[in-house]
Short mmCIF file of C-alpha atoms in Angstrom, two decimals:
data_model
loop_
_atom_site.label_atom_id
_atom_site.label_comp_id
_atom_site.label_asym_id
_atom_site.label_seq_id
_atom_site.Cartn_x
_atom_site.Cartn_y
_atom_site.Cartn_z
CA MET A 29 97.83 35.03 142.50
CA TYR A 30 96.83 35.95 138.96
CA SER A 31 93.95 38.33 138.25
CA SER A 32 92.35 39.64 135.05
CA ILE A 33 89.24 41.15 133.57
CA LYS A 34 87.25 38.82 131.50
CA ASN A 35 83.85 39.04 129.72
CA ILE A 36 81.43 36.95 131.82
CA ASN A 37 77.98 36.62 130.29
CA GLY A 38 78.22 39.83 128.55
CA VAL A 39 80.14 42.28 130.86
CA PRO A 40 83.72 42.78 132.08
CA THR A 41 84.22 40.92 135.37
CA LEU A 42 87.05 40.65 137.83
CA CYS A 43 88.56 37.17 137.90
CA ALA A 44 91.08 35.66 140.30
CA ASN A 45 93.07 32.74 139.20
CA GLY A 46 90.62 32.36 136.25
CA SER A 47 87.43 32.28 138.39
CA PRO A 48 84.85 35.18 138.36
CA LEU A 49 84.40 37.08 141.57
CA PRO A 50 81.16 38.82 142.64
CA GLY A 51 81.76 42.53 142.09
CA PHE A 52 80.93 43.43 145.76
CA ALA A 53 83.70 44.79 148.07
CA TYR A 54 84.16 46.59 151.39
CA ILE A 55 86.58 49.38 152.42
CA THR A 56 86.87 51.82 155.27
CA TYR A 57 89.47 54.61 155.86
CA ARG A 58 89.32 54.14 159.63
CA THR A 59 90.65 50.64 159.81
CA ASN A 60 90.56 50.64 163.68
CA ASN A 61 86.77 51.00 163.22
CA ALA A 62 86.36 48.61 160.36
CA ARG A 63 83.57 46.12 160.13
CA TYR A 64 85.53 43.37 158.39
CA GLU A 65 83.96 40.63 160.48
CA ASP A 66 80.42 41.81 159.61
CA PHE A 67 81.04 41.65 155.96
CA ALA A 68 83.01 38.37 156.21
CA LYS A 69 79.98 36.92 157.94
CA ILE A 70 77.72 37.65 155.02
CA GLY A 71 80.19 35.98 152.64
CA CYS A 72 82.04 39.06 151.35
CA SER A 73 85.55 38.06 150.09
CA LEU A 74 86.63 41.19 148.17
CA TYR A 75 88.14 44.07 150.11
CA SER A 76 90.22 47.21 149.61
CA VAL A 77 92.52 48.73 152.18
CA PRO A 78 93.83 52.22 152.26
CA VAL A 79 97.58 52.89 151.89
CA PHE A 80 99.33 56.28 152.32
CA PHE A 81 102.76 57.19 151.10
CA GLY A 82 102.76 60.41 153.12
CA SER A 83 100.71 61.61 156.04
CA GLN A 84 99.32 64.71 154.28
CA THR A 85 95.65 65.64 154.07
CA ILE A 86 93.55 63.86 151.50
CA ASN A 87 91.61 67.06 150.67
CA GLU A 88 93.56 70.29 150.32
CA VAL A 89 90.45 72.45 150.23
CA SER A 90 88.62 71.04 153.40
CA ARG A 91 91.98 70.28 155.20
CA PHE A 92 90.79 66.90 156.40
CA PRO A 93 93.49 65.72 158.90
CA SER A 94 95.88 63.00 158.07
CA ILE A 95 94.19 59.60 158.27
CA ALA A 96 97.22 57.50 158.96
CA PRO A 97 101.12 57.81 159.09
CA GLY A 98 102.71 57.68 155.70
CA ILE A 99 104.91 54.79 154.83
CA PHE A 100 107.61 57.14 153.45
CA ASP A 101 107.31 59.91 156.08
CA THR A 102 110.75 58.88 157.44
CA ASP A 103 113.98 57.95 155.65
CA THR A 104 113.31 54.28 156.38
CA PRO A 105 109.97 53.00 155.00
CA ASP A 106 107.51 51.80 157.56
CA PHE A 107 105.20 49.16 156.09
CA SER A 108 103.82 48.14 159.54
CA ILE A 109 100.39 49.83 159.26
CA PHE A 110 99.79 48.16 155.85
CA ASP A 111 100.84 44.84 157.24
CA ARG A 112 98.58 45.10 160.26
CA ASP A 113 95.64 46.16 158.09
CA MET A 114 96.17 43.22 155.87
CA GLU A 115 96.31 40.91 158.87
CA LYS A 116 93.02 42.34 160.21
CA ILE A 117 91.14 41.42 157.03
CA CYS A 118 92.80 37.96 156.66
CA ALA A 119 92.08 37.13 160.33
CA VAL A 120 88.32 37.06 159.53
CA CYS A 121 88.59 36.12 155.90
CA PRO A 122 91.72 34.05 155.27
CA ASP A 123 90.90 33.69 151.59
CA ALA A 124 90.19 37.35 151.04
CA TYR A 125 90.96 39.03 147.72
CA ILE A 126 92.34 42.52 148.50
CA PHE A 127 93.23 45.38 146.22
CA PRO A 128 95.16 48.12 148.17
CA ARG A 129 93.92 51.69 147.46
CA ILE A 130 97.33 53.46 147.19
CA ASN A 131 97.34 57.20 147.90
CA MET A 132 100.61 57.99 146.14
CA SER A 133 100.75 61.67 147.29
CA LEU A 134 104.36 62.34 148.31
CA PRO A 135 105.42 63.31 151.81
CA GLU A 136 105.32 66.99 152.65
CA LYS A 137 109.17 67.18 152.84
CA TRP A 138 109.62 66.27 149.19
CA GLU A 139 107.22 69.08 148.02
CA ASN A 140 108.90 71.63 150.30
CA ASP A 141 112.31 70.67 148.91
CA HIS A 142 111.12 70.88 145.32
CA PRO A 143 109.15 74.12 144.77
CA ASP A 144 109.61 74.21 141.04
CA GLU A 145 107.86 70.86 140.77
CA CYS A 146 104.68 72.22 142.50
CA CYS A 147 101.60 74.15 141.54
CA ASP A 148 101.78 77.96 141.51
CA SER A 149 99.09 78.25 144.20
CA GLY A 150 97.63 76.09 146.89
CA PHE A 151 95.36 76.10 149.99
CA THR A 152 97.85 75.39 152.81
CA SER A 153 101.26 76.48 154.09
CA HIS A 154 103.02 74.87 151.14
CA ARG A 155 102.14 74.19 147.56
CA ARG A 156 101.44 70.72 146.33
CA ALA A 157 102.91 68.69 143.51
CA CYS A 158 102.09 69.59 139.88
CA PHE A 159 101.01 66.63 137.68
CA SER A 160 103.34 67.87 134.86
CA SER A 161 106.41 67.43 136.92
CA ASP A 162 108.72 64.68 135.65
CA ALA A 163 110.67 64.79 138.97
CA TRP A 164 107.45 64.18 140.90
CA ALA A 165 106.44 61.30 138.64
CA ALA A 166 109.88 59.72 138.95
CA GLU A 167 109.77 59.89 142.70
CA THR A 168 106.18 58.52 142.81
CA LYS A 169 107.24 55.54 140.71
CA ARG A 170 110.29 54.90 142.94
CA LEU A 171 108.02 54.76 146.03
CA LEU A 172 105.43 52.71 144.22
CA GLY A 173 108.07 50.23 143.25
CA LEU A 174 109.18 49.85 146.89
CA PHE A 175 105.60 49.29 148.01
CA ILE A 176 104.75 46.70 145.33
CA ASP A 177 108.06 44.89 146.13
CA HIS A 178 107.14 44.74 149.83
CA ALA A 179 103.64 43.53 149.16
CA ALA A 180 105.00 40.89 146.76
CA ALA A 181 107.19 39.51 149.53
CA SER A 182 104.73 39.72 152.36
CA PRO A 183 102.81 36.80 153.81
CA TYR A 184 99.69 38.27 152.12
CA ARG A 185 100.94 38.32 148.57
CA GLU A 186 98.47 35.62 147.52
CA ASN A 187 95.58 37.76 148.83
CA ILE A 188 96.45 40.70 146.76
CA VAL A 189 94.26 40.73 143.63
CA GLY A 190 95.27 44.06 142.21
CA TYR A 191 96.07 47.71 142.88
CA GLN A 192 94.13 50.87 142.80
CA LEU A 193 96.48 53.87 142.02
CA ALA A 194 95.16 57.01 143.75
CA GLY A 195 96.52 60.53 143.79
CA GLY A 196 95.84 64.17 143.63
CA ASN A 197 93.14 65.86 145.70
CA THR A 198 90.70 63.51 147.45
CA GLU A 199 92.73 60.72 145.90
CA GLU A 200 90.72 61.08 142.73
CA TRP A 201 93.25 62.86 140.44
CA PHE A 202 91.69 66.29 140.91
CA SER A 203 94.43 68.89 140.95
CA PHE A 204 95.69 70.15 144.28
CA ASP A 205 95.34 73.76 143.27
CA GLN A 206 91.79 73.15 141.90
CA LYS A 207 92.86 75.12 138.76
CA GLY A 208 94.10 72.32 136.57
CA SER A 209 97.48 71.59 138.26
CA LEU A 210 99.12 74.80 136.95
CA GLY A 211 102.76 75.39 137.65
CA LYS A 212 106.11 75.99 136.05
CA ARG A 213 106.33 72.44 134.61
CA PHE A 214 102.81 72.63 133.22
CA TYR A 215 103.48 75.75 131.23
CA GLU A 216 106.83 74.32 129.95
CA LYS A 217 104.97 71.22 128.71
CA PHE A 218 102.12 73.13 127.24
CA GLU A 219 104.56 75.44 125.39
CA ALA A 220 106.18 72.48 123.77
CA TYR A 221 102.70 70.97 122.95
CA ARG A 222 101.58 74.28 121.49
CA LYS A 223 104.51 74.67 119.18
CA LYS A 224 104.31 71.06 118.02
CA ASN A 225 100.60 71.38 117.15
CA ARG A 226 100.90 75.00 115.84
CA ILE A 227 98.39 76.32 118.31
CA PRO A 228 98.18 80.18 118.42
CA GLU A 229 99.91 81.80 121.35
CA SER A 230 96.66 83.53 122.50
CA GLY A 231 92.99 83.57 121.72
CA GLU A 232 90.06 81.28 122.12
CA ILE A 233 91.78 78.32 120.45
CA HIS A 234 94.78 78.78 122.76
CA ASP A 235 92.61 78.91 125.89
CA GLU A 236 90.57 75.95 124.94
CA GLU A 237 93.67 73.85 124.18
CA LEU A 238 95.31 74.87 127.40
CA ARG A 239 92.22 73.81 129.47
CA ARG A 240 92.11 70.58 127.50
CA PHE A 241 95.80 69.97 128.08
CA SER A 242 95.31 69.77 131.85
CA SER A 243 93.19 66.61 131.40
CA VAL A 244 95.65 65.16 128.85
CA VAL A 245 98.55 65.57 131.27
CA THR A 246 96.62 63.96 134.05
CA ALA A 247 95.56 60.97 131.92
CA GLU A 248 99.08 60.49 130.69
CA ARG A 249 100.39 60.33 134.22
CA ILE A 250 97.81 57.76 135.28
CA MET A 251 98.77 55.60 132.29
CA GLU A 252 102.45 56.01 133.11
CA PHE A 253 101.94 54.89 136.62
CA ALA A 254 99.72 52.02 135.56
CA ALA A 255 102.33 50.86 132.99
CA PHE A 256 104.98 50.90 135.73
CA ALA A 257 102.76 48.95 138.14
CA LYS A 258 101.91 46.43 135.40
CA GLU A 259 105.63 45.86 134.70
CA ARG A 260 106.44 45.61 138.41
CA THR A 261 103.79 42.93 138.91
CA ASN A 262 104.84 41.03 135.72
CA ARG A 263 101.42 41.91 134.39
CA ARG A 264 99.81 39.26 136.73
CA LEU A 265 97.47 41.69 138.63
CA VAL A 266 94.77 44.15 137.58
CA ILE A 267 95.53 47.84 137.89
CA GLY A 268 92.89 50.57 138.14
CA SER A 269 92.30 54.21 139.08
CA PHE A 270 89.69 56.91 139.63
CA TYR A 271 89.08 58.91 136.55
CA GLY A 272 86.74 60.16 133.83
CA TYR A 273 84.03 62.07 135.83
CA THR A 274 82.78 63.42 132.57
CA LEU A 275 79.21 63.71 133.54
CA GLU A 276 79.66 64.99 137.06
CA CYS A 277 82.69 67.42 137.08
CA THR A 278 82.20 69.29 134.05
CA ASP A 279 84.70 72.18 134.78
CA PRO A 280 87.84 71.67 132.72
CA VAL A 281 90.02 72.36 135.74
CA SER A 282 88.80 69.02 137.16
CA CYS A 283 91.39 67.32 134.91
CA HIS A 284 88.97 64.59 134.15
CA HIS A 285 88.16 65.00 130.40
CA ALA A 286 90.62 62.61 128.69
CA LEU A 287 88.90 59.40 129.50
CA GLY A 288 89.17 58.31 125.83
CA MET A 289 92.93 58.03 126.25
CA ILE A 290 92.62 55.82 129.28
CA LEU A 291 90.08 53.57 127.54
CA ASP A 292 92.68 52.89 124.90
CA CYS A 293 95.40 52.07 127.53
CA PRO A 294 96.27 48.40 127.80
CA ASP A 295 97.70 48.87 131.32
CA ILE A 296 94.44 50.06 133.03
CA ASP A 297 91.94 47.33 133.76
CA PHE A 298 89.41 49.07 135.91
CA ILE A 299 88.16 52.60 136.43
CA CYS A 300 86.37 53.96 139.45
CA SER A 301 84.08 56.88 140.58
CA PRO A 302 81.65 57.55 143.38
CA VAL A 303 77.87 57.43 142.70
CA SER A 304 76.58 60.95 141.73
CA TYR A 305 76.19 63.37 144.62
CA ALA A 306 73.39 65.27 142.80
CA ASP A 307 70.77 66.63 145.14
CA ASN A 308 72.45 65.13 148.22
CA ARG A 309 71.23 61.69 147.12
CA PRO A 310 67.69 61.55 148.43
CA ALA A 311 65.62 58.30 148.17
CA GLY A 312 63.48 57.90 145.09
CA ILE A 313 65.68 59.49 142.36
CA ASP A 314 68.33 58.11 140.03
CA HIS A 315 71.84 58.33 141.55
CA ALA A 316 73.52 58.24 138.16
CA CYS A 317 77.04 57.25 137.25
CA MET A 318 79.60 59.98 137.08
CA LEU A 319 81.09 58.61 133.86
CA PRO A 320 79.93 56.96 130.65
CA VAL A 321 80.02 53.45 131.97
CA ASP A 322 78.96 51.77 128.76
CA SER A 323 82.03 53.06 126.98
CA LEU A 324 84.10 51.31 129.64
CA LYS A 325 82.21 48.08 129.01
CA ALA A 326 82.62 48.48 125.26
CA HIS A 327 86.38 48.86 125.71
CA GLY A 328 86.63 45.86 128.09
CA LYS A 329 87.27 47.88 131.26
CA LEU A 330 85.64 47.06 134.52
CA TYR A 331 83.73 49.84 136.30
CA PHE A 332 83.80 49.98 140.04
CA ALA A 333 81.12 52.25 141.62
CA GLU A 334 82.14 53.65 144.98
CA ASN A 335 78.96 53.35 147.04
CA ASP A 336 79.86 55.66 149.89
CA THR A 337 76.17 55.28 150.75
CA ARG A 338 75.24 57.28 153.81
CA THR A 339 72.94 55.85 156.51
CA HIS A 340 71.45 56.97 159.81
CA LEU A 341 74.71 55.81 161.47
CA SER A 342 76.91 58.19 159.43
CA LYS A 343 78.42 60.81 161.74
CA ALA A 344 80.71 63.75 161.29
CA PRO A 345 84.35 62.67 161.51
CA ASN A 346 85.59 66.00 162.91
CA GLU A 347 84.52 69.56 163.55
CA LEU A 348 85.48 70.92 160.11
CA PRO A 349 82.51 72.79 158.48
CA HIS A 350 82.84 70.79 155.24
CA TYR A 351 82.12 67.57 157.04
CA ASN A 352 79.09 68.91 158.95
CA ASN A 353 76.79 69.61 155.95
CA PRO A 354 73.90 67.39 154.82
CA ILE A 355 75.76 65.45 152.18
CA TRP A 356 77.60 63.66 154.99
CA PHE A 357 74.49 62.34 156.78
CA GLY A 358 71.98 59.64 155.72
CA PRO A 359 68.26 59.46 156.26
CA GLU A 360 66.41 57.23 158.72
CA PRO A 361 66.94 53.49 158.49
CA GLU A 362 63.95 52.66 156.19
CA GLN A 363 65.05 55.20 153.58
CA SER A 364 68.71 54.31 154.05
CA ARG A 365 67.84 50.71 153.12
CA GLU A 366 65.97 51.90 150.12
CA ILE A 367 68.96 53.89 148.97
CA ILE A 368 71.30 50.86 149.62
CA ALA A 369 68.95 48.70 147.49
CA SER A 370 68.93 51.39 144.79
CA HIS A 371 72.80 51.71 144.61
CA PHE A 372 73.12 47.88 144.56
CA ALA A 373 70.45 47.50 141.80
CA ARG A 374 72.10 50.16 139.58
CA ALA A 375 75.41 48.19 139.61
CA LEU A 376 73.67 44.91 139.15
CA THR A 377 71.57 45.97 136.21
CA HIS A 378 74.25 48.12 134.56
CA GLY A 379 76.72 45.26 134.62
CA HIS A 380 79.48 46.57 136.85
CA ALA A 381 81.13 46.14 140.23
CA MET A 382 80.79 48.12 143.43
CA TRP A 383 82.45 48.67 146.76
CA TRP A 384 80.76 49.78 149.94
CA PHE A 385 82.87 52.63 151.32
CA ASP A 386 82.24 52.66 155.09
CA MET A 387 84.21 55.84 155.23
CA TRP A 388 84.74 56.48 158.83
CA GLY A 389 83.61 53.03 159.95
CA GLY A 390 80.31 51.90 161.38
CA TRP A 391 77.91 53.21 158.67
CA TYR A 392 76.42 49.80 158.16
CA ALA A 393 76.81 48.48 161.73
CA ASP A 394 73.23 47.53 161.96
CA ALA A 395 71.64 44.09 161.68
CA GLU A 396 69.02 45.09 159.09
CA TYR A 397 71.59 46.80 156.89
CA MET A 398 73.82 43.77 156.97
CA LYS A 399 70.86 41.41 156.26
CA LEU A 400 70.08 43.57 153.18
CA LEU A 401 73.73 43.58 152.09
CA GLY A 402 73.93 39.83 152.54
CA ASP A 403 70.94 39.37 150.31
CA CYS A 404 72.49 41.73 147.79
CA LEU A 405 75.66 39.78 147.77
CA GLU A 406 73.80 36.53 147.18
CA ILE A 407 72.07 38.05 144.15
CA CYS A 408 75.34 39.44 142.90
CA ARG A 409 76.99 35.97 143.17
CA ASP A 410 73.89 34.37 141.36
CA SER A 411 74.03 36.93 138.61
CA LEU A 412 77.42 35.62 137.44
CA THR A 413 75.64 32.69 135.80
CA LYS A 414 72.93 34.83 134.11
CA ASP A 415 72.76 37.01 130.93
CA ARG A 416 74.16 40.34 132.21
CA THR A 417 73.82 42.25 128.93
CA SER A 418 71.96 45.57 128.72
CA LEU A 419 68.24 45.70 127.85
CA SER A 420 68.39 49.44 126.97
CA GLU A 421 66.96 50.66 123.63
CA VAL A 422 68.14 54.26 124.25
CA ALA A 423 71.79 55.39 124.02
CA VAL A 424 73.08 58.70 125.42
CA PHE A 425 76.24 60.25 124.17
CA ALA A 426 78.66 62.92 125.58
CA ASP A 427 81.73 64.43 124.10
CA GLU A 428 84.39 65.17 126.72
CA THR A 429 86.06 67.76 124.53
CA ALA A 430 83.03 70.00 124.90
CA TYR A 431 83.87 70.84 128.51
CA SER A 432 86.94 72.85 127.50
CA LYS A 433 85.06 75.24 125.23
CA GLU A 434 84.02 78.82 125.92
CA GLY A 435 80.45 79.15 127.05
CA CYS A 436 80.01 75.49 127.92
CA ASP A 437 76.66 74.92 129.80
CA ARG A 438 78.10 73.09 132.77
CA GLN A 439 74.82 72.53 134.56
CA LEU A 440 73.13 70.67 131.78
CA ASN A 441 74.37 67.26 132.76
CA TYR A 442 72.95 67.51 136.22
CA GLN A 443 69.52 68.43 135.01
CA ILE A 444 69.25 66.02 132.08
CA ARG A 445 70.54 62.97 134.10
CA LYS A 446 67.79 63.47 136.59
CA THR A 447 65.29 63.81 133.84
CA LEU A 448 66.52 60.63 132.00
CA GLY A 449 66.34 58.70 135.31
CA ALA A 450 62.61 59.43 135.56
CA VAL A 451 61.46 58.47 131.95
CA GLY A 452 60.48 54.78 132.98
CA THR A 453 62.99 53.03 130.72
CA PRO A 454 66.71 52.37 131.06
CA TYR A 455 69.38 53.94 128.94
CA ASP A 456 73.06 53.25 128.21
CA ILE A 457 75.66 56.03 128.14
CA TYR A 458 78.85 56.47 126.06
CA LEU A 459 81.48 58.82 124.94
CA ILE A 460 80.67 60.16 121.44
CA ASP A 461 83.81 58.36 120.13
CA ASP A 462 81.82 55.03 120.34
CA TYR A 463 78.73 56.24 118.39
CA GLU A 464 79.72 54.39 115.11
CA ALA A 465 80.52 51.17 116.88
CA VAL A 466 77.26 50.89 118.80
CA ARG A 467 74.62 52.83 116.78
CA GLU A 468 72.88 49.66 115.37
CA LYS A 469 72.05 48.40 118.83
CA TYR A 470 69.55 51.18 119.71
CA LYS A 471 66.20 52.59 118.72
CA PHE A 472 66.84 56.18 119.80
CA PHE A 473 69.71 58.55 120.70
CA VAL A 474 70.09 61.41 123.13
CA PHE A 475 73.12 63.74 122.54
CA LEU A 476 74.26 65.91 125.41
CA CYS A 477 75.48 69.16 124.06
CA PRO A 478 76.77 71.60 126.78
CA ALA A 479 78.72 73.02 123.77
CA GLY A 480 78.87 72.05 120.13
CA THR A 481 81.65 69.87 118.72
CA SER A 482 82.13 68.38 115.22
CA ALA A 483 81.81 64.82 116.58
CA LEU A 484 78.39 65.67 118.12
CA ASP A 485 77.28 67.44 114.99
CA LYS A 486 78.19 64.52 112.78
CA ALA A 487 76.41 61.89 114.96
CA ILE A 488 73.30 64.13 115.38
CA SER A 489 73.12 64.42 111.56
CA ASP A 490 73.50 60.72 111.17
CA ALA A 491 70.84 59.86 113.76
CA GLY A 492 68.26 62.20 112.11
CA GLU A 493 64.76 61.69 113.52
CA LYS A 494 65.99 58.91 115.72
CA GLY A 495 67.96 61.39 117.92
CA ILE A 496 67.52 64.48 119.99
CA ALA A 497 70.21 67.07 120.91
CA ILE A 498 69.87 68.40 124.46
CA ASP A 499 71.44 71.90 124.85
CA ARG A 500 70.73 75.02 126.82
CA ASN A 501 67.55 75.78 124.80
CA ASN A 502 65.76 72.52 125.62
CA ARG A 503 67.55 71.18 128.68
CA SER A 504 64.21 71.63 130.70
CA VAL A 505 62.55 68.87 128.64
CA THR A 506 60.44 66.84 131.04
CA PRO A 507 60.42 63.10 131.64
CA GLY A 508 56.99 62.92 130.14
CA GLU A 509 58.07 64.71 127.02
CA LEU A 510 61.05 62.27 126.55
CA ARG A 511 58.79 59.28 127.32
CA ALA A 512 56.45 60.18 124.56
CA ILE A 513 59.39 60.76 122.10
CA PHE A 514 60.94 57.43 122.99
CA ARG A 515 57.63 55.48 122.81
CA SER A 516 56.99 56.94 119.35
CA HIS A 517 60.21 55.35 118.21
CA GLY A 518 59.25 51.92 119.59
CA VAL A 519 61.20 52.03 122.83
CA HIS A 520 59.53 49.98 125.57
CA ILE A 521 58.42 51.99 128.55
CA TRP A 522 58.38 49.80 131.61
CA HIS A 523 56.60 52.33 133.92
CA ASP A 524 54.64 55.43 133.01
CA SER A 525 55.63 57.58 136.02
CA ALA A 526 58.41 55.82 137.98
CA PRO A 527 61.29 57.85 139.30
CA ILE A 528 63.73 54.97 138.72
CA VAL A 529 63.63 52.06 136.33
CA TYR A 530 66.78 49.97 135.79
CA ALA A 531 66.76 46.94 133.60
CA SER A 532 69.13 44.30 132.20
CA SER A 533 68.44 41.10 130.35
CA SER A 534 67.97 39.33 133.69
CA TYR A 535 66.89 41.93 136.22
CA LEU A 536 64.50 44.81 136.67
CA PHE A 537 64.53 47.38 139.41
CA VAL A 538 61.73 49.91 140.07
CA ASP A 539 61.57 52.56 142.82
CA SER A 540 57.97 53.81 142.98
CA GLU A 541 54.99 53.52 145.36
CA ASP A 542 53.15 52.33 142.26
CA GLN A 543 54.60 49.02 141.10
CA THR A 544 52.27 48.80 138.13
CA LEU A 545 54.53 47.73 135.22
CA ASN A 546 54.18 47.52 131.52
CA VAL A 547 55.50 43.96 131.07
CA PRO A 548 56.17 42.69 127.55
CA GLU A 549 54.41 39.56 126.41
CA GLY A 550 56.44 36.44 127.20
CA ILE A 551 58.16 38.01 130.20
CA GLY A 552 57.62 36.92 133.81
CA LEU A 553 58.86 38.81 136.92
CA THR A 554 59.74 37.41 140.26
CA LYS A 555 60.36 39.85 143.17
CA ILE A 556 63.60 38.95 144.90
CA LEU A 557 64.28 42.12 146.91
CA SER A 558 62.12 44.78 148.41
CA GLU A 559 62.82 47.92 150.48
CA ARG A 560 60.15 50.59 151.15
CA ASN A 561 59.20 51.83 147.58
CA ALA A 562 61.97 49.88 145.89
CA ALA A 563 61.73 46.46 144.29
CA LEU A 564 64.08 44.30 142.40
CA TYR A 565 62.74 41.61 140.08
CA GLU A 566 64.32 38.71 138.29
CA ILE A 567 63.20 38.59 134.66
CA ARG A 568 62.13 35.17 133.47
CA ARG A 569 61.22 34.49 129.88
CA LYS A 570 58.08 32.28 129.47
CA ARG A 571 58.21 29.32 127.22
CA PRO A 572 55.54 29.45 124.48
CA ASP A 573 52.67 26.97 125.01
#
C-alpha cells in the first residue's frame, strides 16, 4: 500500500496506490455495535478503527469509562482487539482502506510511576501526562513503533491507508488538566524559551507568551510524533491528527493555536476536527468548520470533517450527566436527514473529506438514513471528476495569535460564523498568514478581530474599503447588513434570505423553505438531492447559442 494527498481537480484528495478515493468514511467506538455491513452495502470502502494504548478514560472531565482494553496495559502487548476489529471490516469489505485512529495516551501505570512528567493538577485519582515531558514523548514513540510494526506485519497491512495520531483529552490534543498542560516540565521548557527570546519574567508580555507557548509545545509534539510515524512507515502512508480548532476553541488553554506550524510540517498530511457544536446543531443553520479549512487547502493538507451527526437513534451511552444533555441527541428522522444532507453538502462544496462517526453504534441504523448516505457517496464519487474549486468571492481571516492576548473577545467567533452562514453567499476562511498569497482571488474581505494584532492591522489597512474588521464593537452586524456590503462590492448573492448557501464550481446547496435563487446568466441548476428544506444542485454552465 502507498497513499498520498494529491491535488485532484483543485483540492487535496486522499489517494491509494495513485488512485483518488471518495472522501467518505465510517467509524464507531463501539466496534461490537458497528454497522460495517450497512456501509459496505452502499459502497463505502474507507474506514477508521479505534486503537487504544491504555484503557484510560478518553475524557478526564466527564470520566467516560474505558472503551476497550489497552494494547499496552500489560507487560506483553495484546494486539488481539485491533486484529479482530480489522477482521470485522475486511470480512464485509475485503478491499477496505482503513486508517487506524490511535489513542496514544499511555497506560495509567506509567503516569503513576512518573509524577514529574505529569500535569500539576487533574480531575481524577492521578494526574495525567504533560505534553512538555520528553520522557512521555519517548515512551509514546516507543509504543507507537511497536504498534506500527505489528500492523505492517499483519494480514491487513495492505488495507492500512494511513494513521491518525490522537492524544490528550478526548483524543483531540486538549490538555488533560484543561489549563494548557501545565506541569514541572512545561515550566522548565518555558523558562528556557523565555531566556532565549528575552521575554520579561512577568507582566502582560510574559503572560501572553506563556499562554501562546502551551499551543507551541502541543504542535511541536504532534509534529514530532508525525515525523516518527512517517519514518517508521518509510514515508509510504499518510499521517494526520486532530488540531487547529482556532474558530471554535478560542481559549488559549485549549492548546490549539499553533496551526500555522503544522501547516508548514511536511510529515502531516491531513488534519481533522468535528463539525461545530454551536447551538447544539439544529437544522437550518450553518454548522461551520472549527478551523480555517482554506488555509489547509492552500498548504496542500487534506481536511477531514468528523460528522458525528446525531439522529433520532442516538442514545445516551451511560448514566453520566455529561452524556445526558441535549447535544448528544438528534431530532426526529426528517430533520436528522436534513442535517445529514447539510453536513455532507458542506464537505462536498468546501472541497474536503468527511467521516461519519457512529459514536456508540447504531446512529444510522435506519433504511432511509442509509439510502441518503448511499446517495451522498455516489455524488461524492462522481465529484472526483468535476471542478472542485471554490466559487467564493469573500474571504474571512483569523489570527491565531490573537487568542493569547489579554481581553480577547472569545465569543466573537461563535456569533459571526452564524451570521456569515446566513448571508446568502459562500465564503472561504484562512489564517491571516495566507492573506498576501490569496488576496487577489476575492472581491471582499472579513477580518475576525477578537483582539488586535499587527498582522490583522496590516491586512485591514491593505484591504481598505474592500474589507471589514469585526470586533466587539460591531460583532452584532446582521446578515442583511453584510449582504448589502458584499453586494455593493460586486459579490454575487445566491439567495436573499437563506440560512445556508454553500457553493463550489460544480455544486450549490441551499437550506431554506424558499428555494428562489439568484442564478447568474449562463448557469443551469439540476437538483440531485433533497431533504426537507435542503436541496443540493449540480451547477451546469450553458453553452452560448
